[in-house]
mmCIF file of C-alpha atoms in Angstrom:
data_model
loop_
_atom_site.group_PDB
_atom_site.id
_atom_site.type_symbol
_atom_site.label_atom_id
_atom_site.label_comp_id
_atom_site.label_asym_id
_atom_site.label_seq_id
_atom_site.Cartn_x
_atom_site.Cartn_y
_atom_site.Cartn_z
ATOM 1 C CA UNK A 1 15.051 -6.045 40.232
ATOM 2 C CA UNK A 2 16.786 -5.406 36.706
ATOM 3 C CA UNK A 3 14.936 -6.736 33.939
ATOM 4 C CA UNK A 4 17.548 -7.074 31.971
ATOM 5 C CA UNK A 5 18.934 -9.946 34.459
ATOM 6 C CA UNK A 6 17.898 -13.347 34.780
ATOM 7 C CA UNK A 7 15.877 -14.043 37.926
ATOM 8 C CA UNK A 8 15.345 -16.800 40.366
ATOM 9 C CA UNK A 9 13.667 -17.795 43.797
ATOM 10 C CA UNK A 10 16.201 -17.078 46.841
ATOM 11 C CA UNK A 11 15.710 -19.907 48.357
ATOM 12 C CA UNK A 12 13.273 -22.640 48.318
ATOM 13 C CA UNK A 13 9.025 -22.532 49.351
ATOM 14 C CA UNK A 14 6.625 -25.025 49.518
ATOM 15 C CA UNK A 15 2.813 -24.926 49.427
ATOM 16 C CA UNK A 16 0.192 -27.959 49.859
ATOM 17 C CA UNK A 17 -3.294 -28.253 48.609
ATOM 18 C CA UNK A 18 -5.162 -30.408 46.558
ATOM 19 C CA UNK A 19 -5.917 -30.592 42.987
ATOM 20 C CA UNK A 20 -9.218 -29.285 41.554
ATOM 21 C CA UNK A 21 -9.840 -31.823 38.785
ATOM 22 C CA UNK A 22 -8.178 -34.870 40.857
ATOM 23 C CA UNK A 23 -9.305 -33.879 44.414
ATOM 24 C CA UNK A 24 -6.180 -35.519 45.702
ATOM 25 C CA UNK A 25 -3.346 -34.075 47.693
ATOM 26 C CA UNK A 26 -0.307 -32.604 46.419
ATOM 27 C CA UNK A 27 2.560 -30.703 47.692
ATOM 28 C CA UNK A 28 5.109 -28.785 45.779
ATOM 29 C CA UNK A 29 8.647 -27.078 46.114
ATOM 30 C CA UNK A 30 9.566 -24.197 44.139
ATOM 31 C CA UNK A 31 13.360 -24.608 43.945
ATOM 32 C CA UNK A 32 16.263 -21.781 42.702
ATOM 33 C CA UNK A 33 17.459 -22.801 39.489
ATOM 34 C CA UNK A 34 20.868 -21.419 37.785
ATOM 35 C CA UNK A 35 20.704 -18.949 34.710
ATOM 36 C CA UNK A 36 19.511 -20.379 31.684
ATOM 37 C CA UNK A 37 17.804 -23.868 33.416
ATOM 38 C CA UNK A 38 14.157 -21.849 32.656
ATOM 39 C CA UNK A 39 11.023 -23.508 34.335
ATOM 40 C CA UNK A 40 10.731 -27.254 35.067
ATOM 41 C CA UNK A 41 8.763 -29.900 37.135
ATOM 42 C CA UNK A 42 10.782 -32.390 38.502
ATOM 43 C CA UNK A 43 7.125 -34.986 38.860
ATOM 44 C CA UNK A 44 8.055 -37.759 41.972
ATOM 45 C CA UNK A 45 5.355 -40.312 43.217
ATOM 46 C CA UNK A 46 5.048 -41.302 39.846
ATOM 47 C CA UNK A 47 3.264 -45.093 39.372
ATOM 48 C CA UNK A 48 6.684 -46.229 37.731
ATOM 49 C CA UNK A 49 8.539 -45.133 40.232
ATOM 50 C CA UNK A 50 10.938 -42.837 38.569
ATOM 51 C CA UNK A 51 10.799 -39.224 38.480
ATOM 52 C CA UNK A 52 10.183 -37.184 35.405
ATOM 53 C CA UNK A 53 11.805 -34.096 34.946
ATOM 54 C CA UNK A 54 8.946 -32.205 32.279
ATOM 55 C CA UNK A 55 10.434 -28.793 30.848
ATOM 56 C CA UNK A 56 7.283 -25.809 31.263
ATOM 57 C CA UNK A 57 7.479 -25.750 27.026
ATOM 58 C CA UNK A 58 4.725 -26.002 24.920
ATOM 59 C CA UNK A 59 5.714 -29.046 23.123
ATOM 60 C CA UNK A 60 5.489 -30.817 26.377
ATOM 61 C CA UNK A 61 1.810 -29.866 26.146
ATOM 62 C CA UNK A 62 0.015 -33.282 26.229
ATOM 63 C CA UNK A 63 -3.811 -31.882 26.975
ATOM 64 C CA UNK A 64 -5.530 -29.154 27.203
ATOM 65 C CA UNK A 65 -9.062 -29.312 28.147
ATOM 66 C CA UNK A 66 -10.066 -27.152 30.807
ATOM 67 C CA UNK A 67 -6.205 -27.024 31.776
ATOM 68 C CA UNK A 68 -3.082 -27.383 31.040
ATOM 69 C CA UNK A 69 -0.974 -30.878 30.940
ATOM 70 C CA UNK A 70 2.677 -31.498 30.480
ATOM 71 C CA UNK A 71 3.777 -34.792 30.254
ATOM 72 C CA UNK A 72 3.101 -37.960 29.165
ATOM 73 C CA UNK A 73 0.108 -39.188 31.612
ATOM 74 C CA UNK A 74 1.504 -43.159 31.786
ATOM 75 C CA UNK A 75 4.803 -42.030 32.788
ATOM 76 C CA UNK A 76 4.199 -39.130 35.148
ATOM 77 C CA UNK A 77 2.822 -36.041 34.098
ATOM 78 C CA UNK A 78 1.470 -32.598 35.631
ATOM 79 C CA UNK A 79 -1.890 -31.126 35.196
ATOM 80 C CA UNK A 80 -3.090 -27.465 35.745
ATOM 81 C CA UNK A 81 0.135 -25.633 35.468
ATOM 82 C CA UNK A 82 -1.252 -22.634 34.234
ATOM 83 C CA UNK A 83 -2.074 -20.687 37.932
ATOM 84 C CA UNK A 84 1.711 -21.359 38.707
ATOM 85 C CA UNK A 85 3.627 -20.526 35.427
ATOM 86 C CA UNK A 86 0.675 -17.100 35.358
ATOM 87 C CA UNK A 87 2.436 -16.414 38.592
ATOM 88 C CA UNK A 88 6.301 -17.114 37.353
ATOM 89 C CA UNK A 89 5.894 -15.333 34.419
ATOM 90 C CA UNK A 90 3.942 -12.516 36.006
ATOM 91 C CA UNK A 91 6.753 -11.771 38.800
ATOM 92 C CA UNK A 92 9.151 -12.329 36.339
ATOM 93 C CA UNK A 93 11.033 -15.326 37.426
ATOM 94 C CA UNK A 94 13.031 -16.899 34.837
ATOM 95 C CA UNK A 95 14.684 -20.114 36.269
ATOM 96 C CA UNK A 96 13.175 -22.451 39.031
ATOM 97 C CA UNK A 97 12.159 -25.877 39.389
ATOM 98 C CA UNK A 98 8.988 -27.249 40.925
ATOM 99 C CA UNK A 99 9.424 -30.019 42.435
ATOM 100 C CA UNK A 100 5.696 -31.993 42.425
ATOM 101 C CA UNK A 101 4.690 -35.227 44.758
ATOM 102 C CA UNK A 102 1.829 -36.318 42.425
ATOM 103 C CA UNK A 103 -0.323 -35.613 39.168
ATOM 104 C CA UNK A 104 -2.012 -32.423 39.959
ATOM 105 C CA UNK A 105 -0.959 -28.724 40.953
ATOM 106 C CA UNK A 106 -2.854 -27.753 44.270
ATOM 107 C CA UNK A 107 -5.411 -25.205 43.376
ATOM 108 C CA UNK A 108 -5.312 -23.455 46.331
ATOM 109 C CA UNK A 109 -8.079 -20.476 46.627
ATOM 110 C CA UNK A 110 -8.420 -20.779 42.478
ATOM 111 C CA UNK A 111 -6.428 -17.679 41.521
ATOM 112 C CA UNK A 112 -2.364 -17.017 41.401
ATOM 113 C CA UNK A 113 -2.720 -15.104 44.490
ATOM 114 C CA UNK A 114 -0.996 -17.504 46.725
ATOM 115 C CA UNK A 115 1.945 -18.582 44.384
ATOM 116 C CA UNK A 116 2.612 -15.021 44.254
ATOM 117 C CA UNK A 117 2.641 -14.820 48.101
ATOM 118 C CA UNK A 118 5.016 -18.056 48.285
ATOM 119 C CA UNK A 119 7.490 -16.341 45.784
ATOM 120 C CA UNK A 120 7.245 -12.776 47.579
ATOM 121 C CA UNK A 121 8.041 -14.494 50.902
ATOM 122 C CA UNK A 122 11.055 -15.794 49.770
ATOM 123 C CA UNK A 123 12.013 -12.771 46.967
ATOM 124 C CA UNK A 124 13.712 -12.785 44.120
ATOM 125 C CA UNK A 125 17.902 -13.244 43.356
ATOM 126 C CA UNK A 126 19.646 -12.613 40.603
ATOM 127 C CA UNK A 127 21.349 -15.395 38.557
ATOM 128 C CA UNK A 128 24.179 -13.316 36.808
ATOM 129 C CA UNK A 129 23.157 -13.677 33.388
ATOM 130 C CA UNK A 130 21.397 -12.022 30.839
ATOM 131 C CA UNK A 131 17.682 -11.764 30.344
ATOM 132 C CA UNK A 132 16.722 -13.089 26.683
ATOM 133 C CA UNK A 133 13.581 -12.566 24.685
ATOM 134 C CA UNK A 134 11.739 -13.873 22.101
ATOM 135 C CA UNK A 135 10.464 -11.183 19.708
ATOM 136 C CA UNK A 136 7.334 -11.676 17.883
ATOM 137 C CA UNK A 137 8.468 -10.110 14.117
ATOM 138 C CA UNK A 138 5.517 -10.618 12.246
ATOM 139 C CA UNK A 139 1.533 -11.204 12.729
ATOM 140 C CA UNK A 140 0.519 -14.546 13.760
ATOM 141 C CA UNK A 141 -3.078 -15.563 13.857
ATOM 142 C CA UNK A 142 -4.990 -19.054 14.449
ATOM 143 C CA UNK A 143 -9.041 -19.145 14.079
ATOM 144 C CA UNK A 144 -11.159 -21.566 15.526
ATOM 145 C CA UNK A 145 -14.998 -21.007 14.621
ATOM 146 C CA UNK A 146 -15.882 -17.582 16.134
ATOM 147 C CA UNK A 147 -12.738 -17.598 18.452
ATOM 148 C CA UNK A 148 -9.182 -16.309 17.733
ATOM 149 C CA UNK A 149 -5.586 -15.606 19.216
ATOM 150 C CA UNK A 150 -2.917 -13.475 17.514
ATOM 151 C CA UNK A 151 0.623 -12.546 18.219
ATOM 152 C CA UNK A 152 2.048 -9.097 16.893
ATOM 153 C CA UNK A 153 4.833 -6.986 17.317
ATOM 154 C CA UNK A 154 5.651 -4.170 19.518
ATOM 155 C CA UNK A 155 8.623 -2.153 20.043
ATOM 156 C CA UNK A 156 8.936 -3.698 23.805
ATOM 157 C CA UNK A 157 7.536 -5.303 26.299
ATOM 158 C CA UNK A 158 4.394 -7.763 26.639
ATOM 159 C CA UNK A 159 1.191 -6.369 26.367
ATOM 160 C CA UNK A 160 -1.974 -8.963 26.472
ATOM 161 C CA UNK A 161 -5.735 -7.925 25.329
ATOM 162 C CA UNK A 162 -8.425 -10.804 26.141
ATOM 163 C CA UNK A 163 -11.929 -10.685 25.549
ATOM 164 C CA UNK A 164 -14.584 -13.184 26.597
ATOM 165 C CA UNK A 165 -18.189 -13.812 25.412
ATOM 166 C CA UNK A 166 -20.608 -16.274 27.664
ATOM 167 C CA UNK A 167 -23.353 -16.991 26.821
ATOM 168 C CA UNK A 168 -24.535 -16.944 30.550
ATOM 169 C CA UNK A 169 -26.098 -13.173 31.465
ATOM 170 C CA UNK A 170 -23.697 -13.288 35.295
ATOM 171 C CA UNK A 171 -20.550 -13.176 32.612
ATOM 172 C CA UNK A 172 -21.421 -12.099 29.089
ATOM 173 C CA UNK A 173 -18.948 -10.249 27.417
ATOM 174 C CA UNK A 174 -16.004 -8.537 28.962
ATOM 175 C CA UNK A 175 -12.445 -7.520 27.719
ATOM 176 C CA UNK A 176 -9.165 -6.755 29.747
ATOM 177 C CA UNK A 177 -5.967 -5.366 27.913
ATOM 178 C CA UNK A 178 -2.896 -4.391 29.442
ATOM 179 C CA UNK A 179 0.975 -4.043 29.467
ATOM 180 C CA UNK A 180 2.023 -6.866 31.776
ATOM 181 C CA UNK A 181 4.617 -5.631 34.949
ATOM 182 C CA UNK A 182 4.777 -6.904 37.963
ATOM 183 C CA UNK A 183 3.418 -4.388 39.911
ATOM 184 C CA UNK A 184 0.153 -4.723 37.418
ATOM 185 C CA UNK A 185 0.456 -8.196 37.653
ATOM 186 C CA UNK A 186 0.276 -8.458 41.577
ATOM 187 C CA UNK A 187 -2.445 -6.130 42.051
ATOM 188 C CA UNK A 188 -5.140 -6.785 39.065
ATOM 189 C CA UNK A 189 -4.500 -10.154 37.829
ATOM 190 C CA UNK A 190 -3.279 -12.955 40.515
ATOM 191 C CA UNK A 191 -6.317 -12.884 42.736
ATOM 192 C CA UNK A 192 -8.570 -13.283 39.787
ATOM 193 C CA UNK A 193 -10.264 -16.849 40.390
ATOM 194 C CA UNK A 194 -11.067 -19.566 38.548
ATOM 195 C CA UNK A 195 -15.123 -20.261 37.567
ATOM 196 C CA UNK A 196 -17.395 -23.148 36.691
ATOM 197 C CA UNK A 197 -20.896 -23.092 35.609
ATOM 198 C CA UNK A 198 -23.308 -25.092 38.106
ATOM 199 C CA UNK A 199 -25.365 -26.058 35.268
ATOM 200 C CA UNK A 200 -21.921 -27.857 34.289
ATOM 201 C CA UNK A 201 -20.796 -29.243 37.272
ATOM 202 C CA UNK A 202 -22.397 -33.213 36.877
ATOM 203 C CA UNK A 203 -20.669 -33.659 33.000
ATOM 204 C CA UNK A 204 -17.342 -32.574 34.355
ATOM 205 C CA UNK A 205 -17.712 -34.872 37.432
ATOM 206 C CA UNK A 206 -18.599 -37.704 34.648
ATOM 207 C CA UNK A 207 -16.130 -36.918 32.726
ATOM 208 C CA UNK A 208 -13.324 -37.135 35.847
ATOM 209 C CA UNK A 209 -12.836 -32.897 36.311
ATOM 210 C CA UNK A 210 -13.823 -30.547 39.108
ATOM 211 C CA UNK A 211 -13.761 -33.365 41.620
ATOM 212 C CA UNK A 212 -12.359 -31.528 44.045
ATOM 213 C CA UNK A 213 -14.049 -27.868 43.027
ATOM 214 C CA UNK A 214 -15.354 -26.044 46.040
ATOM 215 C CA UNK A 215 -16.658 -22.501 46.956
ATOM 216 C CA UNK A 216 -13.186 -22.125 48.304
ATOM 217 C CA UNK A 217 -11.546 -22.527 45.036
ATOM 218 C CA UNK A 218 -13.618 -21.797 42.382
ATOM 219 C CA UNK A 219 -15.928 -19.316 41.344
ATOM 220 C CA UNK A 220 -19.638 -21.248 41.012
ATOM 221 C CA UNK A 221 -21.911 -19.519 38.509
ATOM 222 C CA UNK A 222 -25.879 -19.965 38.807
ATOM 223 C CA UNK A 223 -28.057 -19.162 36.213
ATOM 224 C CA UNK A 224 -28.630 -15.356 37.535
ATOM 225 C CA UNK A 225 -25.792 -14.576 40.068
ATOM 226 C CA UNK A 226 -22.596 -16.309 41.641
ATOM 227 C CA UNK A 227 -23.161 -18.320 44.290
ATOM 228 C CA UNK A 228 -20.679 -17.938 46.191
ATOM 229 C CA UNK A 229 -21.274 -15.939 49.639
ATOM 230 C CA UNK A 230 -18.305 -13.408 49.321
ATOM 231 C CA UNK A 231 -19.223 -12.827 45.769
ATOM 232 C CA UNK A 232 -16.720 -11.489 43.366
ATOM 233 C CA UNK A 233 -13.260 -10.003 43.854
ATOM 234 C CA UNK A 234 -13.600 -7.528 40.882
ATOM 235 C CA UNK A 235 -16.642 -6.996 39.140
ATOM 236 C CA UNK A 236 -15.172 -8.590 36.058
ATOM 237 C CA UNK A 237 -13.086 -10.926 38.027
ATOM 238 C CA UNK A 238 -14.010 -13.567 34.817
ATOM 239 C CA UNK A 239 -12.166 -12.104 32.215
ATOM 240 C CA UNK A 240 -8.988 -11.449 34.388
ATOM 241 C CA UNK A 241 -8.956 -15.068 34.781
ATOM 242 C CA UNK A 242 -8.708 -15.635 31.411
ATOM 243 C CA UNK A 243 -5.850 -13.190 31.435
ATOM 244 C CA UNK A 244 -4.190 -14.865 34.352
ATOM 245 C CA UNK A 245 -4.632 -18.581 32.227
ATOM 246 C CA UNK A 246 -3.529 -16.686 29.158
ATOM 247 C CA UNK A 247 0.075 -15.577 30.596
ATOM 248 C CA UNK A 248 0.430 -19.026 32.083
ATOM 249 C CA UNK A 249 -0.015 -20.992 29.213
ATOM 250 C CA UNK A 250 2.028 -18.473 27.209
ATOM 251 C CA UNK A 251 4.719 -18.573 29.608
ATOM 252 C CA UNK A 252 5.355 -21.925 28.108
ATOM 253 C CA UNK A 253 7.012 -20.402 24.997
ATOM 254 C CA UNK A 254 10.157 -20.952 27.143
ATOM 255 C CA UNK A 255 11.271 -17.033 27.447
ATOM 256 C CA UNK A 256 9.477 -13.706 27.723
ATOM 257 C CA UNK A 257 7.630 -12.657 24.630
ATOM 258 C CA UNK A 258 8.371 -9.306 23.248
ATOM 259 C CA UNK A 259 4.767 -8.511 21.668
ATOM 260 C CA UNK A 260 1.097 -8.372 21.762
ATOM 261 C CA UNK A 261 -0.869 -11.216 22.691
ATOM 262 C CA UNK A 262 -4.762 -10.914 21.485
ATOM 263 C CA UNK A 263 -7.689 -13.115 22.129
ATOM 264 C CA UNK A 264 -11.432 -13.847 21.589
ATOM 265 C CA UNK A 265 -13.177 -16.584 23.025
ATOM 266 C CA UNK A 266 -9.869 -17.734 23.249
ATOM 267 C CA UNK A 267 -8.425 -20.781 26.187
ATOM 268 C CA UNK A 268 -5.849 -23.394 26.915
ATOM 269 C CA UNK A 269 -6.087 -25.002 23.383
ATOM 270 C CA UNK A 270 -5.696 -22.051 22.132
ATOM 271 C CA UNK A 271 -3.157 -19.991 24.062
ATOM 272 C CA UNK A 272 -0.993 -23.069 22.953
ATOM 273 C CA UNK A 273 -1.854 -23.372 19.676
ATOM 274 C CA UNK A 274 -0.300 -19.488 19.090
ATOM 275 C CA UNK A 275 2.802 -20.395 20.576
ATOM 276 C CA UNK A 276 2.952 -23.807 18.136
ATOM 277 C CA UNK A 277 1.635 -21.431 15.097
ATOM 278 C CA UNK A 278 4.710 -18.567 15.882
ATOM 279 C CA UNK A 279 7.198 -21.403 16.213
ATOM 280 C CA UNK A 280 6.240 -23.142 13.071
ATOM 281 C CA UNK A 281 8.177 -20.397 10.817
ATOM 282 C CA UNK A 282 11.496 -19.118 11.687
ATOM 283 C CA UNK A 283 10.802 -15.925 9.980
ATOM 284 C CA UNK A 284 8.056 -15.349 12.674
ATOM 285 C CA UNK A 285 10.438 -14.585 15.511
ATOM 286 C CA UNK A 286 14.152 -13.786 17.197
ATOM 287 C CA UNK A 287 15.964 -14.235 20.010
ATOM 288 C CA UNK A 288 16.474 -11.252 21.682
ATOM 289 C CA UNK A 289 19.590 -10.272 24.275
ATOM 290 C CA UNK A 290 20.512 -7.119 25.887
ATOM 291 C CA UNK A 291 20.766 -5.007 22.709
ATOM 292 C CA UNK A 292 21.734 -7.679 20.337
ATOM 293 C CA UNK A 293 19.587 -10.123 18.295
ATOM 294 C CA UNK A 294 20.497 -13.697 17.178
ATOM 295 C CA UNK A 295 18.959 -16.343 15.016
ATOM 296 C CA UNK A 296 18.422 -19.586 16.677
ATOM 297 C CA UNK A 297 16.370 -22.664 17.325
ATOM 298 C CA UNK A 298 14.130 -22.232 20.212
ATOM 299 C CA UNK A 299 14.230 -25.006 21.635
ATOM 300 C CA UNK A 300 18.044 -24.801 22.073
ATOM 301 C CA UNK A 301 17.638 -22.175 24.679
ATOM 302 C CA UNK A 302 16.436 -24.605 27.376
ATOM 303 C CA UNK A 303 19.022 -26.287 28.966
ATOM 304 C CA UNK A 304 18.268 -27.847 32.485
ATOM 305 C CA UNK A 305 21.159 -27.789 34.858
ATOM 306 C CA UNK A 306 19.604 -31.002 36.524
ATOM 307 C CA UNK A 307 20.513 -34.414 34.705
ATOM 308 C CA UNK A 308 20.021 -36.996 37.572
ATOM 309 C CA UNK A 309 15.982 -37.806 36.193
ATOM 310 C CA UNK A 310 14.379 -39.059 33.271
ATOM 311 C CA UNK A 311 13.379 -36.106 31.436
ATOM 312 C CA UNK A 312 10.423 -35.582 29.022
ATOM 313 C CA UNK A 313 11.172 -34.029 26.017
#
């Protein structure tokens, strides 16, 4: 597949599971979309009654704690994206939308693996335009306590370096840095799971997360080893899914990034908040296609082909 092309699913795949904060059912669709419609959720079942189409853009962000939210929650929105668009933007699928029957993205087994299998069941087309790019031109840093994420740039390509730092001794301090491909995607970041601390589990329950966490989705950390019976898939499967979160939530920048994405201690909250700091200046980026470069407002490259649904802007 050319990477200088626009991409998009062949035809349509659907997966069911249920959601890991909500514990409720939920089926989606992951639908071909033409050149230049990028990534959207068309949100049905809604308690209104209408359906919302949500662009995957980070000013549709609406939370962020322990995932990522687009949408407004009263009118129909979609919570924990991030394992899907990791996947999209991993694969390198430019254009689709995912059609969702309620609030939640299924979890599945906890890691990108299985969006990854839905899309590479189906394959890839190409949709006859151009790729574009948006090309980090200068350093851009937010700092939050300890933790920090940067943007910088680099001649080409996307190349993400994440650290973590628990406090808990099964996942102290690890740090994964790589040039993002497909191939590398596939094989060393989408079956990277997500993980909860035990100790945690009755304040998120309080607090209306996790509800529907299992040993079949989520990685359970005790106070001196995992408990789950299979263990680990790599032996610093933790940090990878920070990686896989981090290209998920970054995904929602619209386009690909040309640059290097950096992080400490780093998350949802932040992961958006480098994407709202690089937009903030127009001098901090460029659209990018083929060989050319023009100046333009982002948020004029997103134009959805689809205009029958309310849409949340």
């Amino acid at each position: 597949m050319r990477t200088n092309q626009q991409t998009t699913l062949k035809t349509s795949v659907t997966l069911t599971g249920i959601g890991v904060h909500s514990g409720n059912p939920a089926e989606i669709t992951i639908h071909p979309a033409k050149a230049n419609h990028g990534i959207a959720f068309l949100r049905t079942g809604t308690t209104t009654g209408n359906d919302r189409l949500i662009k995957a853009h980070f000013a549709c962000v609406s939370a962020t704690e322990l995932c990522t939210v687009i949408g407004d929650v009263e009118t129909g929105a979609v919570a924990t994206i991030e394992h899907l668009m990791s996947a999209l933007y991993g694969l390198g699928v430019d254009n689709a939308l995912i059609e969702i029957d309620g609030p939640e993205m299924p979890i599945l087994d906890g890691s990108a693996r299985p969006f990854v299998e839905a899309i590479d069941s189906v394959g890839l087309a190409l949709c006859g335009a151009a790729r574009r790019w948006i090309k980090v031109l200068q350093p851009v840093r937010i700092e939050a306590g300890r933790a920090f994420a940067e943007l910088r740039p680099i001649d080409r390509g996307f190349r993400l370096d994440v650290e973590i730092d628990f406090e808990s001794p099964v996942i102290g301090r690890s740090r994964k840095a790589m040039d993002l491909t497909p191939a590398a995607y596939r094989r060393e970041i989408a079956p990277a799971r997500t993980f909860g601390m035990m100790k945690d589990v009755e304040r998120y329950w309080k607090a209306g997360f996790a509800l529907g966490a299992s040993l079949d989705n989520t990685v359970a950390v005790g106070e001196t080893a995992v408990v789950n019976p299979e263990g680990l898939r790599f032996a610093d499967e933790f940090v990878r899914h920070k990686f896989l979160d981090a290209v998920g939530d970054l995904a929602l920048a619209g386009l690909p990034i040309q640059g290097a994405y950096r992080s400490y201690c780093g998350g949802h909250r932040m992961n958006v908040g480098i994407l709202e700091a690089l937009f903030a200046d127009r001098a901090n980026y460029a659209i990018v296609e083929g060989q050319g470069t023009r100046r333009e407002p982002a948020r004029a490259e997103f134009g959805l082909s689809i205009a029958a649904f309310a849409a949340e802007l």
